[in-house]
Structure formats: structure tokens, C-alpha cells
Amino acid sequence: MSMSRFDFPPGFIFGAATAAYQIEGSGFGGCGPCHWDTFAATPGNVIRAEDGSVACDHYHRWPEDLDLISAAHMDGYRFSTSWARVMPDGVSVNPEGLDFYDRLVDGMLARGLKPFQTLYHWEMPSALADKGGWTNRDTCARFADFSEAITRRLGDRVAAIATINEPWCVAWLSHFMGIHAPGLRDIRAAARAMHHILLAHGMAVERLRGMGQPNLGIVLNFDHAQPATDGAEDRLAADRWDGIFNRWFIEGITRQTYPEIVLEGLGPHMPDRWQDDMAVIGQKLDWLGVNYYTRHLNAHDPSAAWPHLRDVDGELPKTQMGWEIYPEGLYGFLTRMARDYVGDLPIYVTENGMANADELQDGAVADKVREDFLFAHLAATQRAITDGANVKGFFYWSLLDNYEWAVGYEKRFGLVHVDYKSLARTPKSSYHALARALTRND
Ligand code: IFM
């Protein structure tokens, strides 16, 4: 299957996405420690104890990376601004950090790329992590301060701002499942993080809108929840997973309520008077970001505590992450968001991509499987637009192979291969295929 930009409405934005800790390198330029540094330094948390100290050295090589984006005829770049780099102690501003992002944004504009900024893609300053991070309500106010400081510097030039990347990962994966920093497996911490991450979003939107900043949104991730069997118990299990993963955040924001099926488990552990925060959480959005990768088959597990869930292995082809390839799920979420939650609000696919065991051979990387993945998901997006979803752009995850959190550098998501010894960049065949699809014949 092949597609081109002309299969999409005029003005549709094609881009690639990255995140600060995964590519920049850290621990220099006045950058403070973040909870991923300590999480990675604790045995057993990250494969080979790899961390983001060098990553892709994007901090120094950003002009080459922006050149790669524009040479592929992309229109936008989704990047994030590290809290720990901008506010090393979580409170005071690091001018070097602001200067770096200032140069980066100017570099995008000089190449005709629209800057799509994310404020929190997981670099919680250690000083705030020490005080409880997202389990501590005060972190929400600190986040609003950070949002204001960085926006005072960049806000006149960015095209859009997302407050939080993937609240489900920030809260559930990190505080209930223990897989991401801070690595907790604690229902009370999880309930607090599930609520505080949305409160932080709402407080930041309120602050930035008060400054007159336009185009504010949030990036949510979605996982197609499918019952492992047709039985009533498995259907209920999938409904619980759907509630925790897919409904909690969007319903908190658009309906100012949380799904009952999730409150059944989390209710007793929520912060006092959480209901009083729902109006702040429900700030109007200017756009919604949808990250989509895969589906899960859910089975009821009576032997496990709430939410009584067990994953069942699916039969579809899988990526290097072991995630099933299921483009239909992207179509489903785009149309579901429009139908059930946001109506005509602009939606962006802010992340979609796959990890593959790519190999550099004779100076090239042949990743046909990624080309197929990408075009299948672009086709799903295009079909959602035809069926009424107001999708305005698509950002591939990721521009570069990079630090894939708890699984280190082994999983390669990039359109561009990175040799982690020399740090040389080599565009893969998927990069060239996308570049051909985006060529303007004008
Ligand atoms: O690498 C991550 C990214 O940081 C957030 N979304 C999912 C990607 C792939 O796991």
C-alpha cells in the first residue's frame, strides 16, 4: 500500500515526534537530575541499567536532526521541553536550558517546521520526586509554574502546546504496574497520580490561557481493549481495562467525571475532596492528541486483586516490543473520540510507530515492515477523516532510534537509525518512503 500527502485534506500536518530525555542527553547544560536517572541507576529497573545521559546527543546534534525532518518534507516536529533541564531543582529557572529550547524552536522555524511542544514527557526533577512527585498535590502547582516559565520564553513561536504526554503511563504504568519511574506498585499512590496528573494539566491550561497562549491540548494514549473470549466475565474485564486506560482521562477532562467502573477500585484511595478539582481538570481543550500503538486481549482473573485482569497473548503479527499490529484500533479511537467526546475539535495523531530489530547493512537499513505499518496506520487515519473525525495531523514515533525507557536502547522505533557508538544517523528505507509520500510536486 502506498499513499501520499494528497490523500489527506490540504493543510494536514505530517511530522515526527521525539521526547527530551529519550534523545537529548542529560546531566550537562545546567540540567538537573530527574527520576529516570535514579530509576535507571537502581538494579533491575532498566535493561542493562541504561539511562539517558548520552542518548542520541541531540542537545549538540539538533541542527542535523532538524535537517533530517525537513529533508523528508515534513511539516511539523513534535518535541518536548525537559522540566529538569529548565528547572533543575523543580523551582528555579536554568537560563541555559531556556536558551537551548529557544535555539531549537528558532531552528524549526528557519526550516519551515511547525513546533508542537510537549511540556511533560516524564522528566520529573528529582527534587520534586523526593517530595512524592505525582502523589503530592503540590507538584501540580510546581508544574503550572514550569509551564509558565517555559511558555514565557517560547510561547510566541510554538504552534501548539500539549501539557502532559500519556497520563496513563505517568500514573498507572509508573505507580500501579511499577514499570516506569518511580516504579511503584501501590494502588493508593496510583489513585493519587491518576488524579493529580489531570489536575496538573488543568492548572497548566488555566495558567497558560490566562497568559493569552493559544492552542493548548493534551496527549492521551489509547489501547484497544478486547475481551479474550465472548464470555461475560472477560467482557467486563475488557471494560475495566478500557475504563482505566481509555476513559479515565478523556472523561475527566470532557465530562468532569471518572468512570464508575474504575472508581469501584480506586475510589477508596483517592485524595480527599477530589471532586472539587473536576472543574479545573475540565478546562476546555483546543485540540486533542491521540497516541496509538496496539490492542490488548483482556481476561478476567479471579485470583488477582482489583482490577482482576490478565493479559492473553494475541495471534496478530507483533512488533519488536511484542505489541500486536492492529491499525483498525487507530481508526476506532479517532472516530470514537469525535463521536463520544470531542466532536469537531481538532485531533492529531501525536504518536504512532513500531519498534523493529533493524540492522545497518552496507550503510542502509531496509525496514519494509515499518513502511507497511506506517502506511496501514495512515490509511486508517484517512478513513477516520472520511468518516467524520476532524484529524489535522499525524506524527510518526519516532524520528530517531532512542532511549525506550525501561527497555533501554535495544528497541528501535526510528525512521532514522542511530549507531549508539558513533552516534551516526542513517535514514532507513521507511524514512525514504515517507519522504517520497510527502514530496510536494509544486
Ligand atoms: O517511547 C515511547 C514514548 O516516550 C511515549 N509513547 C510510546 C513510545 C513507545 O513506547
Tab-separated table of C-alpha atoms and ligand atoms in Angstrom:
chain	number	residue	atom	x	y	z
A	1	MET	CA	0.000	0.000	0.000
A	2	SER	CA	1.287	3.471	-0.682
A	3	MET	CA	-0.236	6.856	-0.002
A	4	SER	CA	0.765	10.458	-0.451
A	5	ARG	CA	0.034	13.747	1.257
A	6	PHE	CA	-2.574	14.375	-1.465
A	7	ASP	CA	-4.744	11.624	0.031
A	8	PHE	CA	-5.253	13.963	3.009
A	9	PRO	CA	-7.031	17.313	3.316
A	10	PRO	CA	-4.999	20.417	2.447
A	11	GLY	CA	-3.072	21.726	5.440
A	12	PHE	CA	-2.819	18.290	7.084
A	13	ILE	CA	0.392	18.227	9.119
A	14	PHE	CA	2.828	15.361	8.747
A	15	GLY	CA	5.618	15.163	11.250
A	16	ALA	CA	7.732	13.060	13.553
A	17	ALA	CA	7.854	13.009	17.344
A	18	THR	CA	10.569	12.680	19.979
A	19	ALA	CA	10.949	13.432	23.693
A	20	ALA	CA	13.724	15.234	25.547
A	21	TYR	CA	15.046	12.506	27.869
A	22	GLN	CA	14.949	9.922	25.102
A	23	ILE	CA	17.217	11.843	22.713
A	24	GLU	CA	18.959	14.897	24.207
A	25	GLY	CA	21.465	13.532	26.683
A	26	SER	CA	21.318	14.915	30.204
A	27	GLY	CA	23.393	15.959	33.192
A	28	PHE	CA	25.034	18.922	31.429
A	29	GLY	CA	23.984	22.423	30.370
A	30	GLY	CA	22.685	23.033	33.877
A	31	CYS	CA	20.206	20.145	33.587
A	32	GLY	CA	19.170	18.744	36.959
A	33	PRO	CA	18.678	15.054	37.806
A	34	CYS	CA	15.267	13.560	37.111
A	35	HIS	CA	13.519	10.474	38.439
A	36	TRP	CA	14.521	8.470	35.352
A	37	ASP	CA	18.188	8.886	36.288
A	38	THR	CA	17.632	7.305	39.678
A	39	PHE	CA	15.172	4.715	38.381
A	40	ALA	CA	17.759	3.584	35.809
A	41	ALA	CA	20.502	3.525	38.458
A	42	THR	CA	18.517	1.030	40.540
A	43	PRO	CA	19.300	-2.602	39.600
A	44	GLY	CA	16.559	-4.448	37.760
A	45	ASN	CA	14.554	-1.448	36.566
A	46	VAL	CA	16.041	-0.846	33.116
A	47	ILE	CA	17.688	-3.358	30.792
A	48	ARG	CA	21.474	-3.123	31.232
A	49	ALA	CA	20.827	-0.156	33.571
A	50	GLU	CA	20.885	2.116	30.514
A	51	ASP	CA	19.970	5.744	31.043
A	52	GLY	CA	19.518	8.969	29.082
A	53	SER	CA	22.874	10.557	29.891
A	54	VAL	CA	24.066	10.401	26.252
A	55	ALA	CA	21.023	9.122	24.368
A	56	CYS	CA	21.267	10.464	20.775
A	57	ASP	CA	23.234	13.542	21.848
A	58	HIS	CA	20.523	15.622	20.225
A	59	TYR	CA	21.439	18.514	22.530
A	60	HIS	CA	24.539	19.008	20.382
A	61	ARG	CA	23.366	17.472	17.100
A	62	TRP	CA	19.949	19.113	16.817
A	63	PRO	CA	20.705	21.015	13.572
A	64	GLU	CA	21.402	17.701	11.799
A	65	ASP	CA	18.224	16.204	13.245
A	66	LEU	CA	16.052	19.126	12.168
A	67	ASP	CA	17.637	18.900	8.705
A	68	LEU	CA	16.538	15.274	8.535
A	69	ILE	CA	12.952	16.266	9.322
A	70	SER	CA	12.801	18.975	6.711
A	71	ALA	CA	14.613	16.869	4.086
A	72	ALA	CA	11.737	14.372	4.419
A	73	HIS	CA	9.298	17.185	3.526
A	74	MET	CA	7.591	17.054	6.900
A	75	ASP	CA	5.542	19.994	8.090
A	76	GLY	CA	5.933	19.765	11.845
A	77	TYR	CA	8.046	18.409	14.653
A	78	ARG	CA	6.703	17.215	17.988
A	79	PHE	CA	9.340	17.665	20.697
A	80	SER	CA	9.333	18.063	24.451
A	81	THR	CA	10.974	20.521	26.815
A	82	SER	CA	12.515	18.835	29.831
A	83	TRP	CA	11.316	20.118	33.205
A	84	ALA	CA	14.618	19.042	34.818
A	85	ARG	CA	16.606	20.973	32.205
A	86	VAL	CA	14.518	24.122	32.558
A	87	MET	CA	14.084	23.897	36.340
A	88	PRO	CA	16.904	21.698	37.694
A	89	ASP	CA	15.631	21.848	41.281
A	90	GLY	CA	11.998	21.950	40.253
A	91	VAL	CA	11.667	25.599	41.244
A	92	SER	CA	14.372	27.920	39.871
A	93	VAL	CA	14.962	28.516	36.179
A	94	ASN	CA	18.143	27.435	34.350
A	95	PRO	CA	18.853	30.093	31.673
A	96	GLU	CA	20.999	27.658	29.666
A	97	GLY	CA	18.033	25.314	29.407
A	98	LEU	CA	15.766	28.067	28.151
A	99	ASP	CA	18.443	29.146	25.647
A	100	PHE	CA	18.708	25.616	24.283
A	101	TYR	CA	14.990	25.354	23.577
A	102	ASP	CA	14.981	28.860	22.185
A	103	ARG	CA	17.618	27.866	19.600
A	104	LEU	CA	15.769	24.647	18.862
A	105	VAL	CA	12.464	26.393	18.159
A	106	ASP	CA	14.158	29.005	16.002
A	107	GLY	CA	15.867	26.160	14.162
A	108	MET	CA	12.464	24.611	13.407
A	109	LEU	CA	11.035	27.880	12.165
A	110	ALA	CA	14.089	28.510	9.983
A	111	ARG	CA	13.352	25.185	8.271
A	112	GLY	CA	9.631	25.846	7.896
A	113	LEU	CA	8.666	23.287	10.567
A	114	LYS	CA	5.763	23.895	12.935
A	115	PRO	CA	6.889	23.368	16.555
A	116	PHE	CA	4.486	21.124	18.519
A	117	GLN	CA	5.709	21.304	22.098
A	118	THR	CA	5.023	18.882	24.949
A	119	LEU	CA	5.601	20.185	28.472
A	120	TYR	CA	5.824	16.928	30.422
A	121	HIS	CA	7.284	13.874	28.749
A	122	TRP	CA	8.401	12.405	32.060
A	123	GLU	CA	11.455	14.305	33.342
A	124	MET	CA	10.241	14.851	36.904
A	125	PRO	CA	13.013	16.824	38.663
A	126	SER	CA	14.463	14.632	41.422
A	127	ALA	CA	13.932	17.402	43.959
A	128	LEU	CA	10.180	17.128	43.368
A	129	ALA	CA	10.266	13.346	43.137
A	130	ASP	CA	11.818	13.431	46.622
A	131	LYS	CA	8.678	15.150	47.828
A	132	GLY	CA	6.394	12.489	46.385
A	133	GLY	CA	6.221	13.506	42.715
A	134	TRP	CA	2.741	12.949	41.312
A	135	THR	CA	1.440	11.537	44.583
A	136	ASN	CA	1.912	15.030	46.053
A	137	ARG	CA	-0.720	17.592	45.139
A	138	ASP	CA	1.835	20.405	45.411
A	139	THR	CA	3.608	19.048	42.303
A	140	CYS	CA	0.628	20.278	40.241
A	141	ALA	CA	1.316	23.890	41.249
A	142	ARG	CA	5.036	23.443	40.541
A	143	PHE	CA	4.114	22.128	37.094
A	144	ALA	CA	1.969	25.183	36.383
A	145	ASP	CA	4.973	27.358	37.343
A	146	PHE	CA	7.220	25.417	34.962
A	147	SER	CA	4.603	25.714	32.200
A	148	GLU	CA	4.528	29.449	32.671
A	149	ALA	CA	8.331	29.857	32.714
A	150	ILE	CA	8.957	27.919	29.515
A	151	THR	CA	5.981	29.481	27.747
A	152	ARG	CA	7.154	33.000	28.550
A	153	ARG	CA	10.241	32.135	26.506
A	154	LEU	CA	8.820	30.002	23.652
A	155	GLY	CA	5.124	30.777	23.588
A	156	ASP	CA	5.349	33.406	20.853
A	157	ARG	CA	6.739	30.841	18.382
A	158	VAL	CA	5.281	27.386	19.057
A	159	ALA	CA	2.314	26.190	17.016
A	160	ALA	CA	0.736	24.143	19.799
A	161	ILE	CA	1.393	23.090	23.371
A	162	ALA	CA	0.466	19.772	24.974
A	163	THR	CA	0.580	19.757	28.757
A	164	ILE	CA	1.171	16.064	29.504
A	165	ASN	CA	2.264	13.133	27.396
A	166	GLU	CA	0.356	9.923	28.150
A	167	PRO	CA	-1.113	10.368	31.629
A	168	TRP	CA	-1.854	6.630	31.740
A	169	CYS	CA	1.873	5.904	31.584
A	170	VAL	CA	2.674	8.648	34.089
A	171	ALA	CA	0.107	7.367	36.569
A	172	TRP	CA	-0.807	3.714	36.040
A	173	LEU	CA	2.254	2.211	34.384
A	174	SER	CA	4.532	4.025	36.834
A	175	HIS	CA	2.615	3.867	40.142
A	176	PHE	CA	0.476	0.730	39.833
A	177	MET	CA	2.415	-1.560	37.499
A	178	GLY	CA	5.859	-0.365	38.605
A	179	ILE	CA	7.285	-0.460	35.082
A	180	HIS	CA	8.265	3.202	34.644
A	181	ALA	CA	9.766	5.675	37.115
A	182	PRO	CA	9.165	5.976	40.014
A	183	GLY	CA	8.491	2.231	39.849
A	184	LEU	CA	5.753	1.963	42.463
A	185	ARG	CA	3.221	-0.841	42.739
A	186	ASP	CA	0.798	0.817	45.080
A	187	ILE	CA	-2.905	1.418	44.494
A	188	ARG	CA	-3.046	4.456	46.779
A	189	ALA	CA	-0.113	6.132	45.002
A	190	ALA	CA	-1.683	5.204	41.658
A	191	ALA	CA	-5.072	6.713	42.544
A	192	ARG	CA	-3.392	9.947	43.590
A	193	ALA	CA	-1.225	10.077	40.459
A	194	MET	CA	-4.259	9.320	38.232
A	195	HIS	CA	-5.944	12.397	39.672
A	196	HIS	CA	-3.000	14.747	40.180
A	197	ILE	CA	-1.688	14.335	36.653
A	198	LEU	CA	-5.011	15.639	35.355
A	199	LEU	CA	-5.091	18.391	37.950
A	200	ALA	CA	-1.608	19.456	36.800
A	201	HIS	CA	-2.904	19.525	33.234
A	202	GLY	CA	-5.894	21.644	34.213
A	203	MET	CA	-3.840	24.060	36.295
A	204	ALA	CA	-1.311	24.493	33.480
A	205	VAL	CA	-4.037	25.132	30.898
A	206	GLU	CA	-5.652	27.668	33.223
A	207	ARG	CA	-2.313	29.436	33.751
A	208	LEU	CA	-1.306	29.492	30.076
A	209	ARG	CA	-4.707	30.523	28.839
A	210	GLY	CA	-4.633	33.333	31.387
A	211	MET	CA	-1.425	34.492	29.668
A	212	GLY	CA	-3.237	34.507	26.320
A	213	GLN	CA	-1.474	31.390	24.992
A	214	PRO	CA	-3.465	29.738	22.175
A	215	ASN	CA	-3.702	26.131	21.012
A	216	LEU	CA	-3.488	24.167	24.238
A	217	GLY	CA	-4.080	20.422	24.349
A	218	ILE	CA	-3.123	17.145	25.962
A	219	VAL	CA	-1.728	13.921	24.535
A	220	LEU	CA	-3.552	10.768	25.685
A	221	ASN	CA	-2.571	7.229	24.811
A	222	PHE	CA	-5.150	4.618	23.928
A	223	ASP	CA	-5.068	0.841	23.862
A	224	HIS	CA	-7.730	-1.184	22.067
A	225	ALA	CA	-9.306	-3.266	24.838
A	226	GLN	CA	-10.643	-6.547	23.518
A	227	PRO	CA	-12.212	-9.339	25.586
A	228	ALA	CA	-10.166	-12.535	25.297
A	229	THR	CA	-13.405	-14.510	24.859
A	230	ASP	CA	-17.055	-13.702	24.374
A	231	GLY	CA	-17.855	-14.628	27.973
A	232	ALA	CA	-19.458	-12.036	30.259
A	233	GLU	CA	-16.535	-12.010	32.699
A	234	ASP	CA	-13.959	-11.325	30.003
A	235	ARG	CA	-16.151	-8.626	28.521
A	236	LEU	CA	-16.285	-6.987	31.925
A	237	ALA	CA	-12.507	-7.331	32.237
A	238	ALA	CA	-12.041	-5.521	28.898
A	239	ASP	CA	-14.456	-2.845	30.090
A	240	ARG	CA	-12.347	-2.302	33.225
A	241	TRP	CA	-9.164	-2.051	31.144
A	242	ASP	CA	-10.910	0.339	28.766
A	243	GLY	CA	-12.035	2.412	31.748
A	244	ILE	CA	-8.573	2.629	33.308
A	245	PHE	CA	-6.651	3.172	30.085
A	246	ASN	CA	-9.003	4.858	27.653
A	247	ARG	CA	-11.858	6.540	29.527
A	248	TRP	CA	-10.450	7.869	32.811
A	249	PHE	CA	-8.504	10.756	31.321
A	250	ILE	CA	-10.756	11.818	28.455
A	251	GLU	CA	-13.882	11.622	30.648
A	252	GLY	CA	-12.182	13.532	33.448
A	253	ILE	CA	-11.445	16.328	31.008
A	254	THR	CA	-14.523	16.385	28.800
A	255	ARG	CA	-17.198	15.259	31.307
A	256	GLN	CA	-15.600	16.196	34.603
A	257	THR	CA	-16.348	12.717	35.901
A	258	TYR	CA	-14.399	9.490	36.229
A	259	PRO	CA	-15.813	6.150	35.017
A	260	GLU	CA	-17.738	4.336	37.774
A	261	ILE	CA	-16.162	1.025	36.818
A	262	VAL	CA	-12.735	2.455	37.749
A	263	LEU	CA	-13.897	4.272	40.870
A	264	GLU	CA	-15.096	0.874	42.136
A	265	GLY	CA	-11.405	0.082	42.653
A	266	LEU	CA	-9.739	3.458	43.055
A	267	GLY	CA	-12.473	5.327	44.956
A	268	PRO	CA	-11.272	4.409	48.479
A	269	HIS	CA	-7.736	5.546	47.616
A	270	MET	CA	-8.489	8.900	46.005
A	271	PRO	CA	-7.317	12.150	47.610
A	272	ASP	CA	-9.875	13.873	49.861
A	273	ARG	CA	-12.381	16.073	48.069
A	274	TRP	CA	-11.085	15.142	44.639
A	275	GLN	CA	-14.496	16.043	43.223
A	276	ASP	CA	-13.744	19.717	43.935
A	277	ASP	CA	-10.920	19.632	41.365
A	278	MET	CA	-13.002	18.427	38.439
A	279	ALA	CA	-13.885	21.908	37.179
A	280	VAL	CA	-10.184	22.774	36.883
A	281	ILE	CA	-9.478	19.454	35.191
A	282	GLY	CA	-12.313	20.139	32.756
A	283	GLN	CA	-10.678	23.192	31.122
A	284	LYS	CA	-11.717	23.458	27.521
A	285	LEU	CA	-9.184	21.940	25.125
A	286	ASP	CA	-8.148	23.492	21.811
A	287	TRP	CA	-7.070	20.131	20.431
A	288	LEU	CA	-6.612	16.504	21.447
A	289	GLY	CA	-3.547	14.357	20.818
A	290	VAL	CA	-4.086	10.625	20.290
A	291	ASN	CA	-1.182	8.196	20.713
A	292	TYR	CA	-1.937	4.715	19.488
A	293	TYR	CA	0.184	1.575	19.191
A	294	THR	CA	-1.686	-1.679	19.777
A	295	ARG	CA	-4.509	-3.715	21.304
A	296	HIS	CA	-4.675	-5.992	24.323
A	297	LEU	CA	-6.789	-9.073	24.909
A	298	ASN	CA	-8.164	-8.931	28.432
A	299	ALA	CA	-9.332	-11.859	30.542
A	300	HIS	CA	-10.926	-11.858	33.982
A	301	ASP	CA	-8.562	-13.164	36.654
A	302	PRO	CA	-10.416	-14.060	39.853
A	303	SER	CA	-7.154	-14.831	41.645
A	304	ALA	CA	-5.816	-11.275	41.182
A	305	ALA	CA	-6.846	-8.250	43.224
A	306	TRP	CA	-8.865	-5.495	41.552
A	307	PRO	CA	-8.895	-4.882	38.575
A	308	HIS	CA	-8.811	-8.705	38.297
A	309	LEU	CA	-7.081	-8.647	34.930
A	310	ARG	CA	-4.866	-10.968	32.967
A	311	ASP	CA	-3.361	-10.365	29.503
A	312	VAL	CA	-3.859	-13.060	26.900
A	313	ASP	CA	-1.399	-13.478	24.049
A	314	GLY	CA	-2.947	-12.379	20.737
A	315	GLU	CA	-2.463	-14.036	17.362
A	316	LEU	CA	-1.691	-10.960	15.210
A	317	PRO	CA	1.830	-10.185	13.914
A	318	LYS	CA	3.851	-8.388	16.577
A	319	THR	CA	6.475	-5.657	16.685
A	320	GLN	CA	9.857	-5.884	18.435
A	321	MET	CA	8.045	-4.730	21.603
A	322	GLY	CA	5.757	-7.766	21.338
A	323	TRP	CA	2.841	-5.443	20.557
A	324	GLU	CA	0.218	-6.687	18.101
A	325	ILE	CA	-0.138	-4.702	14.874
A	326	TYR	CA	-3.751	-3.588	14.679
A	327	PRO	CA	-4.363	-0.428	12.573
A	328	GLU	CA	-8.127	-0.840	12.939
A	329	GLY	CA	-7.699	0.269	16.554
A	330	LEU	CA	-6.445	3.683	15.448
A	331	TYR	CA	-9.490	4.135	13.223
A	332	GLY	CA	-11.638	3.102	16.185
A	333	PHE	CA	-10.175	5.637	18.609
A	334	LEU	CA	-10.184	8.550	16.176
A	335	THR	CA	-13.845	8.045	15.326
A	336	ARG	CA	-14.746	7.240	18.950
A	337	MET	CA	-13.104	10.427	20.245
A	338	ALA	CA	-15.010	12.520	17.713
A	339	ARG	CA	-18.310	10.728	18.288
A	340	ASP	CA	-18.297	10.337	22.067
A	341	TYR	CA	-16.079	13.084	23.466
A	342	VAL	CA	-14.704	15.949	21.407
A	343	GLY	CA	-16.992	16.400	18.405
A	344	ASP	CA	-15.327	18.688	15.876
A	345	LEU	CA	-12.315	19.600	17.996
A	346	PRO	CA	-9.063	19.150	16.035
A	347	ILE	CA	-7.443	15.785	16.743
A	348	TYR	CA	-3.823	14.966	15.994
A	349	VAL	CA	-2.293	11.518	15.901
A	350	THR	CA	0.604	12.603	18.077
A	351	GLU	CA	2.323	9.208	18.143
A	352	ASN	CA	2.124	6.013	16.166
A	353	GLY	CA	5.004	3.771	15.224
A	354	MET	CA	6.725	0.462	15.761
A	355	ALA	CA	9.949	-0.961	17.127
A	356	ASN	CA	11.843	-3.318	14.853
A	357	ALA	CA	15.155	-5.158	15.131
A	358	ASP	CA	16.662	-3.018	12.375
A	359	GLU	CA	20.171	-3.678	11.159
A	360	LEU	CA	22.545	-1.395	9.381
A	361	GLN	CA	23.938	-3.235	6.354
A	362	ASP	CA	26.218	-1.610	3.786
A	363	GLY	CA	25.223	1.809	5.034
A	364	ALA	CA	21.474	1.236	4.704
A	365	VAL	CA	18.567	-0.094	6.762
A	366	ALA	CA	15.791	-1.997	4.975
A	367	ASP	CA	12.691	-1.790	7.188
A	368	LYS	CA	9.868	-2.637	4.819
A	369	VAL	CA	7.853	-3.872	7.788
A	370	ARG	CA	7.841	-0.309	9.180
A	371	GLU	CA	6.802	1.118	5.801
A	372	ASP	CA	3.829	-1.241	5.794
A	373	PHE	CA	2.992	-0.390	9.388
A	374	LEU	CA	3.138	3.329	8.713
A	375	PHE	CA	1.043	3.294	5.572
A	376	ALA	CA	-1.555	0.989	7.134
A	377	HIS	CA	-1.964	3.448	10.024
A	378	LEU	CA	-2.052	6.421	7.670
A	379	ALA	CA	-4.799	4.648	5.747
A	380	ALA	CA	-6.720	4.084	8.993
A	381	THR	CA	-6.360	7.787	9.777
A	382	GLN	CA	-7.553	8.773	6.340
A	383	ARG	CA	-10.587	6.506	6.684
A	384	ALA	CA	-11.412	8.115	10.042
A	385	ILE	CA	-11.306	11.528	8.378
A	386	THR	CA	-13.614	10.326	5.615
A	387	ASP	CA	-15.975	9.094	8.333
A	388	GLY	CA	-16.079	12.488	10.025
A	389	ALA	CA	-13.199	12.704	12.541
A	390	ASN	CA	-11.526	16.105	12.383
A	391	VAL	CA	-7.952	14.778	12.267
A	392	LYS	CA	-5.482	17.516	11.425
A	393	GLY	CA	-2.104	15.824	11.554
A	394	PHE	CA	-0.039	12.682	12.071
A	395	PHE	CA	3.326	12.444	13.860
A	396	TYR	CA	5.324	9.250	13.485
A	397	TRP	CA	7.040	7.920	16.631
A	398	SER	CA	9.882	8.369	16.390
A	399	LEU	CA	12.232	10.426	14.264
A	400	LEU	CA	15.260	8.633	15.717
A	401	ASP	CA	16.005	5.339	17.391
A	402	ASN	CA	16.230	6.391	21.011
A	403	TYR	CA	16.067	5.529	24.709
A	404	GLU	CA	12.990	3.348	25.070
A	405	TRP	CA	12.696	3.819	28.832
A	406	ALA	CA	12.715	0.542	30.821
A	407	VAL	CA	13.857	-1.422	27.778
A	408	GLY	CA	16.831	0.819	27.091
A	409	TYR	CA	18.314	1.254	23.630
A	410	GLU	CA	17.552	-2.168	22.196
A	411	LYS	CA	14.112	-1.401	20.757
A	412	ARG	CA	14.389	0.716	17.636
A	413	PHE	CA	11.386	2.902	16.768
A	414	GLY	CA	13.145	5.416	14.488
A	415	LEU	CA	12.697	6.403	10.879
A	416	VAL	CA	16.397	7.145	11.264
A	417	HIS	CA	18.862	4.591	12.595
A	418	VAL	CA	21.233	5.733	15.340
A	419	ASP	CA	24.558	3.987	15.905
A	420	TYR	CA	24.941	4.407	19.660
A	421	LYS	CA	28.744	4.202	19.479
A	422	SER	CA	29.446	6.767	16.769
A	423	LEU	CA	26.043	8.479	17.094
A	424	ALA	CA	25.861	8.495	13.286
A	425	ARG	CA	22.375	8.884	11.839
A	426	THR	CA	21.282	6.757	8.858
A	427	PRO	CA	17.823	7.250	7.359
A	428	LYS	CA	16.047	3.896	6.989
A	429	SER	CA	14.039	2.837	3.934
A	430	SER	CA	10.867	3.840	5.840
A	431	TYR	CA	12.221	7.393	6.094
A	432	HIS	CA	12.761	7.468	2.332
A	433	ALA	CA	9.293	6.022	1.688
A	434	LEU	CA	7.694	8.677	3.871
A	435	ALA	CA	9.763	11.395	2.198
A	436	ARG	CA	8.525	10.237	-1.218
A	437	ALA	CA	4.932	10.252	0.034
A	438	LEU	CA	5.285	13.791	1.343
A	439	THR	CA	7.006	15.307	-1.698
A	440	ARG	CA	5.059	18.254	-2.990
A	441	ASN	CA	5.032	18.347	-6.770
A	442	ASP	CA	4.981	22.112	-6.890
B	1	IFM	O1	8.882	5.828	23.522
B	1	IFM	C1	7.555	5.955	23.939
B	1	IFM	C2	7.205	7.413	24.144
B	1	IFM	O2	8.041	8.025	25.049
B	1	IFM	C3	5.795	7.538	24.647
B	1	IFM	N1	4.876	6.797	23.843
B	1	IFM	C4	5.195	5.442	23.490
B	1	IFM	C5	6.597	5.375	22.931
B	1	IFM	C6	6.941	3.919	22.552
B	1	IFM	O3	6.852	3.101	23.664
